[in-house]
Amino acid sequence: MHKRLFKKILFIILAAGAVISFLFFYSYLNSPPGTSKETRSINIITYKDIPLSTLDGFHDKYPDYKINIERYSVYGYLSYLDEKLDQDDSVDIIEIPAEAYPKYIYNNILLPITDMDAFTRINSNALDYLKRISRSDKYFGIPYQSNYLGVWYNASLFDKYGLAPPDTLQNFMDACRVFKENGIAPLSAGLADSASANDLLTLLTADAFVTAGSPVTVSSGFRNLDNPEYLDSLRLCRDIRKNGYLTETSLHMTGEQAFQAFLDSTYAMTVAPETYISMVDDSVLQQINIDVCGFYPSWNGSTQMVVGSPADSVIGICKESSNIDISRTFLDYYTRYETVFQYIEDTRTMTNIQNYSVNEKLTASWSKIKSQDCYVPSEHFYLSPYTGSKELHALPQELFYNLSTPEEFIQRAISLSQN
């Protein structure tokens, strides 16, 4: 009797085990294919903000994919990026400064991108620029931001004093002198901000460097930076404060604060890139009649060249990515027209989307600026935050603060480029 009971219990246990095994096997066969964390994620490395509205919208449309973003400082960014690419094969999308774009193509890191609707929405100047600097008919990424430099000015004041738009160094300096003589603060500048200080330095030195036979950059060790013509242009940077064209307040303002001070009608002009346009709204335009012009260095060529570049960075897909299709989808979504206005609002910046409009007058002014050939600072004289140190990028601040002479500026630049 005990034997029969034991056999019944054993039979029940074996039967239960068989049923459980069958259910587990059936469940396994009918479950969706398993994917690793990497294949269900898009891993992005960048040094700029990606707007939450874009990320949220993409997640709503593609809920199965998680977006992992690693954001680094611009200082040393390329070193961080190279180290990450060497150690981690799960990186899908990377942002690259435009000046480094050819290097990453040459090193076979970026995937050629073709047949994407995104290219129909991007300004042709930006696409042509990528082809020119890469010397290739292929695109290896999406041009991210335009980086034109504009002089924003109070058009009513310029009309009142019969001044030409400040689109050349001569016109700019004439306006500074006239406004100073009439008790009007000529220029707002965010000199507490190294990027804004570099913008002002670029504007004031462009005439001197535009005809340079070879680039005077960190990659050349700033060779020939001590030429008399370059020294004179650096003295102009020092003297702009000495002559009272820059107030002491500018030493303590960031770029955004300086632009806001201009919008508050406190100053006649400010120097700022297109990225600041999102700070201009209808309420501002009802109070102040502002306009913006490009800055055209004087040279002997037949075509005007405006200071700036059609793209300051490129977002590309790594060739080794295991998520190429969804990465292409992300870049395509990233450039969709309906996201642009929220993008501007979220990041206070601009993209290369063609049909962009915030204000009819300012849009027309920027369209004129962006239709010109470019004097690209990185191809002439440029203190790059990507290929140089933080100390190098801060040198213009020392010059405008009168903490160093033009001669000391040159020696410091040469010394820092060799470290």
Coordinates of C-alpha atoms in Angstrom, one line a residue:
M1 CA 0.0 0.0 0.0
H2 CA 2.8 2.3 0.8
K3 CA 4.4 1.4 -2.5
R4 CA 1.3 2.4 -4.4
L5 CA 0.9 5.6 -2.5
F6 CA 4.6 6.5 -3.2
K7 CA 4.1 5.7 -7.0
K8 CA 1.0 7.9 -7.1
I9 CA 2.9 10.8 -5.4
L10 CA 5.8 10.4 -7.7
F11 CA 3.5 10.3 -10.8
I12 CA 1.8 13.5 -9.6
I13 CA 5.1 15.2 -9.1
L14 CA 6.4 14.1 -12.5
A15 CA 3.2 15.1 -14.2
A16 CA 3.3 18.5 -12.6
G17 CA 6.9 19.0 -13.6
A18 CA 6.0 18.0 -17.2
V19 CA 3.2 20.6 -17.3
I20 CA 5.4 23.3 -15.9
S21 CA 8.2 22.5 -18.4
F22 CA 5.7 22.5 -21.3
L23 CA 4.2 25.9 -20.2
F24 CA 7.7 27.4 -19.8
F25 CA 8.8 26.1 -23.3
Y26 CA 5.5 27.3 -24.9
S27 CA 5.9 30.7 -23.3
Y28 CA 9.5 30.9 -24.5
L29 CA 8.5 30.0 -28.1
N30 CA 5.8 32.6 -28.2
S31 CA 7.7 35.4 -26.5
P32 CA 9.2 38.2 -28.7
P33 CA 12.9 37.8 -29.6
G34 CA 15.2 38.8 -26.7
T35 CA 17.3 41.9 -27.2
S36 CA 20.2 43.1 -25.2
K37 CA 20.2 46.5 -23.5
E38 CA 22.4 47.9 -26.2
T39 CA 20.1 46.9 -29.1
R40 CA 17.1 48.5 -27.3
S41 CA 19.0 51.8 -26.6
I42 CA 20.4 54.6 -28.7
N43 CA 23.6 55.8 -27.1
I44 CA 24.6 59.4 -27.9
I45 CA 27.7 61.4 -27.0
T46 CA 27.4 65.2 -27.3
Y47 CA 28.5 68.5 -25.9
K48 CA 25.2 70.4 -26.5
D49 CA 21.8 70.1 -25.0
I50 CA 19.3 67.9 -26.8
P51 CA 15.8 69.4 -26.2
L52 CA 13.5 67.5 -24.0
S53 CA 10.6 68.0 -26.4
T54 CA 12.5 66.2 -29.1
L55 CA 13.4 63.3 -26.7
D56 CA 9.9 63.0 -25.4
G57 CA 8.4 63.1 -28.9
F58 CA 10.7 60.5 -30.1
H59 CA 10.0 58.3 -27.1
D60 CA 6.3 58.6 -27.6
K61 CA 6.7 57.5 -31.2
Y62 CA 9.2 54.8 -30.5
P63 CA 8.5 53.6 -26.9
D64 CA 10.6 50.5 -27.2
Y65 CA 13.8 52.5 -27.4
K66 CA 15.6 54.2 -24.6
I67 CA 17.9 57.1 -25.3
N68 CA 21.1 57.3 -23.3
I69 CA 23.0 60.6 -23.6
E70 CA 26.5 61.4 -22.3
R71 CA 27.2 65.1 -22.4
Y72 CA 30.7 66.4 -22.0
S73 CA 32.3 69.9 -21.7
V74 CA 33.5 71.5 -24.9
Y75 CA 37.0 71.7 -23.2
G76 CA 38.7 68.5 -24.0
Y77 CA 35.6 67.1 -25.7
L78 CA 37.5 65.4 -28.5
S79 CA 39.8 63.6 -26.0
Y80 CA 36.7 62.3 -24.1
L81 CA 35.1 61.3 -27.4
D82 CA 38.1 59.4 -28.7
E83 CA 38.6 57.6 -25.4
K84 CA 35.0 56.6 -25.3
L85 CA 35.1 55.3 -28.9
D86 CA 38.2 53.3 -28.1
Q87 CA 36.8 51.7 -25.0
D88 CA 33.1 51.3 -25.8
D89 CA 31.6 49.7 -29.0
S90 CA 28.0 50.6 -28.0
V91 CA 28.2 54.2 -29.1
D92 CA 25.6 55.0 -31.8
I93 CA 25.5 58.7 -32.4
I94 CA 28.2 61.3 -31.9
E95 CA 28.4 65.1 -32.2
I96 CA 31.6 66.5 -33.7
P97 CA 32.7 70.1 -34.0
A98 CA 32.7 71.0 -37.7
E99 CA 36.5 71.7 -37.6
A100 CA 37.1 68.0 -36.7
Y101 CA 34.5 66.6 -39.1
P102 CA 37.2 65.7 -41.8
K103 CA 39.3 63.9 -39.3
Y104 CA 36.5 61.5 -38.2
I105 CA 35.7 60.8 -41.9
Y106 CA 39.4 60.1 -42.6
N107 CA 39.6 57.8 -39.5
N108 CA 36.7 55.8 -40.9
I109 CA 34.5 56.4 -37.8
L110 CA 31.4 57.9 -39.4
L111 CA 28.8 56.1 -41.5
P112 CA 27.9 57.7 -44.9
I113 CA 24.3 58.9 -44.7
T114 CA 22.2 58.8 -47.9
D115 CA 18.5 58.9 -49.0
M116 CA 17.3 60.7 -45.8
D117 CA 14.3 63.0 -45.9
A118 CA 16.2 65.2 -43.4
F119 CA 18.4 66.5 -46.2
T120 CA 15.4 68.1 -47.9
R121 CA 14.7 70.2 -44.8
I122 CA 18.3 71.4 -44.3
N123 CA 19.7 74.7 -45.7
S124 CA 21.7 73.9 -48.8
N125 CA 24.5 76.2 -47.7
A126 CA 25.1 73.9 -44.7
L127 CA 25.1 70.8 -46.8
D128 CA 27.5 72.4 -49.4
Y129 CA 29.8 73.4 -46.5
L130 CA 30.0 69.8 -45.3
K131 CA 31.0 68.7 -48.8
R132 CA 33.6 71.4 -49.1
I133 CA 35.4 70.7 -45.8
S134 CA 35.2 66.9 -46.2
R135 CA 36.2 67.0 -49.9
S136 CA 33.6 64.4 -50.5
D137 CA 30.2 64.2 -52.3
K138 CA 28.9 62.1 -49.5
Y139 CA 27.4 63.3 -46.2
F140 CA 28.6 61.7 -43.0
G141 CA 26.2 63.5 -40.6
I142 CA 23.6 66.2 -40.2
P143 CA 24.8 69.8 -39.9
Y144 CA 23.6 70.8 -36.4
Q145 CA 23.8 74.6 -35.9
S146 CA 24.6 77.6 -38.1
N147 CA 27.3 79.8 -36.5
Y148 CA 27.1 83.1 -38.3
L149 CA 28.2 86.2 -36.3
G150 CA 25.9 89.2 -36.4
V151 CA 26.0 92.7 -35.2
W152 CA 22.6 93.5 -33.7
Y153 CA 21.8 97.2 -33.6
N154 CA 19.1 99.8 -32.6
A155 CA 18.0 100.8 -36.1
S156 CA 16.2 103.9 -34.7
L157 CA 19.5 105.3 -33.3
F158 CA 21.4 104.6 -36.5
D159 CA 18.7 106.4 -38.5
K160 CA 18.8 109.4 -36.0
Y161 CA 22.5 109.9 -36.4
G162 CA 22.7 109.0 -40.1
L163 CA 24.9 106.0 -39.6
A164 CA 25.4 103.1 -42.0
P165 CA 24.7 99.6 -40.6
P166 CA 27.7 98.3 -38.6
D167 CA 28.6 95.6 -41.2
T168 CA 32.3 96.5 -41.6
L169 CA 35.0 97.3 -39.1
Q170 CA 35.0 101.0 -40.3
N171 CA 31.2 101.4 -39.9
F172 CA 31.3 99.6 -36.6
M173 CA 34.1 101.8 -35.1
D174 CA 32.4 105.0 -36.6
A175 CA 29.2 104.0 -34.8
C176 CA 31.1 103.4 -31.5
R177 CA 32.7 106.9 -31.7
V178 CA 29.4 108.8 -32.6
F179 CA 27.4 107.1 -29.8
K180 CA 30.2 107.7 -27.3
E181 CA 30.3 111.4 -28.2
N182 CA 26.5 111.7 -27.8
G183 CA 26.4 110.0 -24.4
I184 CA 25.0 106.7 -25.6
A185 CA 26.6 103.4 -24.5
P186 CA 27.9 102.0 -27.8
L187 CA 28.4 98.4 -27.2
S188 CA 27.1 95.6 -24.9
A189 CA 29.5 92.6 -24.6
G190 CA 29.4 89.5 -22.4
L191 CA 33.1 89.4 -21.5
A192 CA 32.5 87.2 -18.5
D193 CA 31.7 84.6 -21.1
S194 CA 34.7 83.2 -22.9
A195 CA 32.7 82.3 -26.0
S196 CA 31.3 85.9 -26.3
A197 CA 34.7 87.3 -25.7
N198 CA 36.0 85.2 -28.6
D199 CA 33.2 86.4 -30.9
L200 CA 34.1 90.0 -30.2
L201 CA 37.8 89.2 -30.8
T202 CA 37.0 87.5 -34.1
L203 CA 35.0 90.5 -35.3
L204 CA 37.7 93.0 -34.4
T205 CA 40.6 91.0 -35.9
A206 CA 38.9 89.6 -39.0
D207 CA 40.2 92.3 -41.3
A208 CA 43.8 91.5 -40.4
F209 CA 43.5 87.7 -40.7
V210 CA 41.2 87.3 -43.7
T211 CA 44.1 87.7 -46.2
A212 CA 46.6 85.5 -44.2
G213 CA 48.5 83.2 -46.5
S214 CA 48.1 80.3 -44.1
P215 CA 45.9 79.7 -41.0
V216 CA 47.2 81.3 -37.8
T217 CA 45.8 78.7 -35.5
V218 CA 46.7 76.4 -32.7
S219 CA 47.4 73.6 -35.2
S220 CA 50.2 75.8 -36.8
G221 CA 51.4 76.8 -33.3
F222 CA 50.1 80.3 -34.1
R223 CA 53.0 80.8 -36.5
N224 CA 53.3 84.5 -37.6
L225 CA 50.9 85.7 -35.0
D226 CA 53.5 88.3 -34.0
N227 CA 53.3 90.0 -37.5
P228 CA 52.8 93.8 -37.1
E229 CA 49.3 93.7 -38.8
Y230 CA 48.0 91.1 -36.4
L231 CA 49.5 93.0 -33.4
D232 CA 47.7 96.2 -34.5
S233 CA 44.4 94.3 -34.6
L234 CA 44.9 93.0 -31.1
R235 CA 45.7 96.5 -29.9
L236 CA 42.3 97.5 -31.3
C237 CA 40.7 94.9 -29.0
R238 CA 42.6 96.5 -26.0
D239 CA 41.7 100.1 -27.0
I240 CA 38.0 99.5 -27.5
R241 CA 37.6 99.6 -23.7
K242 CA 40.2 102.3 -23.2
N243 CA 38.3 104.5 -25.6
G244 CA 35.1 104.1 -23.5
Y245 CA 33.2 102.0 -26.1
L246 CA 32.9 99.2 -23.6
T247 CA 31.5 99.9 -20.1
E248 CA 32.8 98.2 -16.9
T249 CA 29.5 96.4 -16.7
S250 CA 30.4 94.3 -19.8
L251 CA 33.2 92.7 -17.8
H252 CA 30.7 91.1 -15.5
M253 CA 28.0 90.0 -18.0
T254 CA 27.6 86.7 -19.8
G255 CA 26.6 86.7 -23.5
E256 CA 22.9 86.2 -22.7
Q257 CA 23.0 89.0 -20.1
A258 CA 24.7 91.3 -22.6
F259 CA 22.1 90.6 -25.3
Q260 CA 19.3 91.1 -22.8
A261 CA 20.8 94.5 -21.8
F262 CA 20.8 95.5 -25.5
L263 CA 17.1 94.4 -25.8
D264 CA 16.4 96.6 -22.8
S265 CA 17.5 99.6 -24.9
T266 CA 20.5 100.2 -22.7
Y267 CA 23.1 99.9 -25.5
A268 CA 23.2 100.8 -29.2
M269 CA 24.8 97.5 -30.4
T270 CA 25.8 94.0 -29.4
V271 CA 27.7 91.3 -31.1
A272 CA 26.0 87.8 -31.0
P273 CA 25.5 84.8 -33.1
E274 CA 22.1 83.7 -34.6
T275 CA 21.6 81.4 -31.5
Y276 CA 20.3 84.4 -29.5
I277 CA 17.3 85.1 -31.8
S278 CA 15.0 83.1 -29.5
M279 CA 15.4 85.9 -26.9
V280 CA 13.6 88.3 -29.3
D281 CA 9.8 88.2 -29.0
D282 CA 7.0 90.5 -30.0
S283 CA 7.0 92.4 -26.8
V284 CA 10.6 93.3 -27.3
L285 CA 10.0 94.4 -30.9
Q286 CA 7.2 96.7 -29.8
Q287 CA 9.7 98.5 -27.5
I288 CA 12.8 98.7 -29.7
N289 CA 13.4 98.8 -33.4
I290 CA 16.2 96.3 -33.8
D291 CA 17.9 94.8 -36.8
V292 CA 20.9 92.6 -37.4
C293 CA 23.6 92.6 -40.1
G294 CA 26.5 90.3 -41.0
F295 CA 30.0 91.4 -40.5
Y296 CA 32.1 91.6 -43.7
P297 CA 35.9 91.8 -43.4
S298 CA 37.6 94.0 -45.9
W299 CA 39.6 92.2 -48.6
N300 CA 40.5 92.4 -52.2
G301 CA 38.2 89.6 -53.5
S302 CA 35.2 90.2 -55.7
T303 CA 32.7 88.6 -53.3
Q304 CA 31.7 89.7 -49.8
M305 CA 32.5 87.2 -47.1
V306 CA 30.5 87.2 -43.9
V307 CA 32.0 86.1 -40.6
G308 CA 30.7 82.7 -39.7
S309 CA 30.1 79.1 -40.8
P310 CA 27.0 77.3 -42.0
A311 CA 27.5 74.7 -39.4
D312 CA 29.4 74.6 -36.1
S313 CA 28.9 70.9 -35.5
V314 CA 27.8 67.7 -37.1
I315 CA 25.7 64.8 -35.7
G316 CA 26.7 61.5 -37.2
I317 CA 26.2 57.7 -36.8
C318 CA 29.2 55.5 -35.8
K319 CA 30.1 52.9 -38.4
E320 CA 30.3 50.3 -35.7
S321 CA 26.8 51.0 -34.3
S322 CA 24.5 48.0 -33.9
N323 CA 21.5 50.4 -34.1
I324 CA 22.0 52.0 -37.5
D325 CA 18.4 51.9 -38.7
I326 CA 16.9 53.4 -35.6
S327 CA 19.8 55.9 -35.4
R328 CA 18.9 57.1 -38.9
T329 CA 15.3 57.4 -37.8
F330 CA 16.4 59.5 -34.8
L331 CA 18.3 61.9 -37.0
D332 CA 15.5 62.2 -39.4
Y333 CA 13.0 62.9 -36.5
Y334 CA 15.5 65.4 -35.0
T335 CA 15.3 67.7 -38.1
R336 CA 11.6 67.6 -38.6
Y337 CA 10.1 71.0 -39.2
E338 CA 7.4 70.7 -36.5
T339 CA 10.0 70.3 -33.8
V340 CA 12.0 73.4 -34.7
F341 CA 10.1 76.1 -32.8
Q342 CA 9.9 74.1 -29.6
Y343 CA 13.6 73.3 -30.2
I344 CA 14.4 77.0 -30.2
E345 CA 12.4 77.6 -27.1
D346 CA 14.1 74.7 -25.3
T347 CA 17.7 75.4 -26.2
R348 CA 17.8 79.1 -27.2
T349 CA 19.5 78.1 -30.4
M350 CA 19.0 77.6 -34.1
T351 CA 19.2 74.7 -36.5
N352 CA 19.8 74.7 -40.2
I353 CA 16.1 74.0 -41.0
Q354 CA 15.3 76.0 -44.1
N355 CA 11.7 77.3 -43.4
Y356 CA 12.5 79.0 -40.2
S357 CA 10.8 82.2 -39.2
V358 CA 10.5 84.1 -35.9
N359 CA 10.1 87.6 -37.1
E360 CA 9.7 88.7 -40.7
K361 CA 12.3 91.5 -40.6
L362 CA 14.9 89.6 -38.6
T363 CA 14.4 86.4 -40.7
A364 CA 15.0 88.4 -43.8
S365 CA 18.1 89.9 -42.3
W366 CA 19.5 86.5 -41.3
S367 CA 18.6 85.1 -44.7
K368 CA 20.7 87.8 -46.3
I369 CA 23.6 87.0 -44.0
K370 CA 23.4 83.3 -44.7
S371 CA 23.3 83.7 -48.5
Q372 CA 26.9 85.1 -48.5
D373 CA 30.2 83.2 -48.8
C374 CA 31.8 82.7 -45.4
Y375 CA 34.9 83.9 -43.7
V376 CA 35.2 80.9 -41.4
P377 CA 37.2 81.8 -38.2
S378 CA 38.5 78.2 -37.7
E379 CA 40.2 78.5 -41.1
H380 CA 42.0 81.7 -40.2
F381 CA 42.6 82.8 -36.6
Y382 CA 40.6 80.9 -34.0
L383 CA 41.0 80.0 -30.4
S384 CA 39.2 76.7 -30.4
P385 CA 37.8 75.3 -27.2
Y386 CA 38.0 71.8 -28.7
T387 CA 41.6 71.6 -29.8
G388 CA 43.0 74.0 -27.2
S389 CA 42.9 74.4 -23.5
K390 CA 40.4 76.3 -21.4
E391 CA 43.2 78.8 -20.6
L392 CA 43.8 79.4 -24.3
H393 CA 40.1 80.0 -24.9
A394 CA 40.1 82.5 -22.0
L395 CA 42.9 84.7 -23.5
P396 CA 40.5 87.2 -25.2
Q397 CA 39.0 87.9 -21.8
E398 CA 42.4 88.8 -20.4
L399 CA 43.0 91.1 -23.3
F400 CA 39.6 92.9 -23.0
Y401 CA 40.1 93.1 -19.2
N402 CA 43.5 94.8 -19.8
L403 CA 45.1 92.0 -17.8
S404 CA 47.6 91.4 -20.6
T405 CA 49.1 93.5 -23.4
P406 CA 48.7 92.4 -27.0
E407 CA 52.4 91.3 -26.9
E408 CA 51.7 89.2 -23.9
F409 CA 48.6 87.8 -25.5
I410 CA 50.7 86.6 -28.4
Q411 CA 53.3 85.0 -26.3
R412 CA 50.7 83.2 -24.1
A413 CA 48.9 81.9 -27.2
I414 CA 52.1 80.5 -28.6
S415 CA 53.1 79.0 -25.3
L416 CA 49.7 77.4 -24.6
S417 CA 49.6 75.9 -28.2
Q418 CA 52.8 74.0 -27.5
N419 CA 51.6 72.4 -24.2

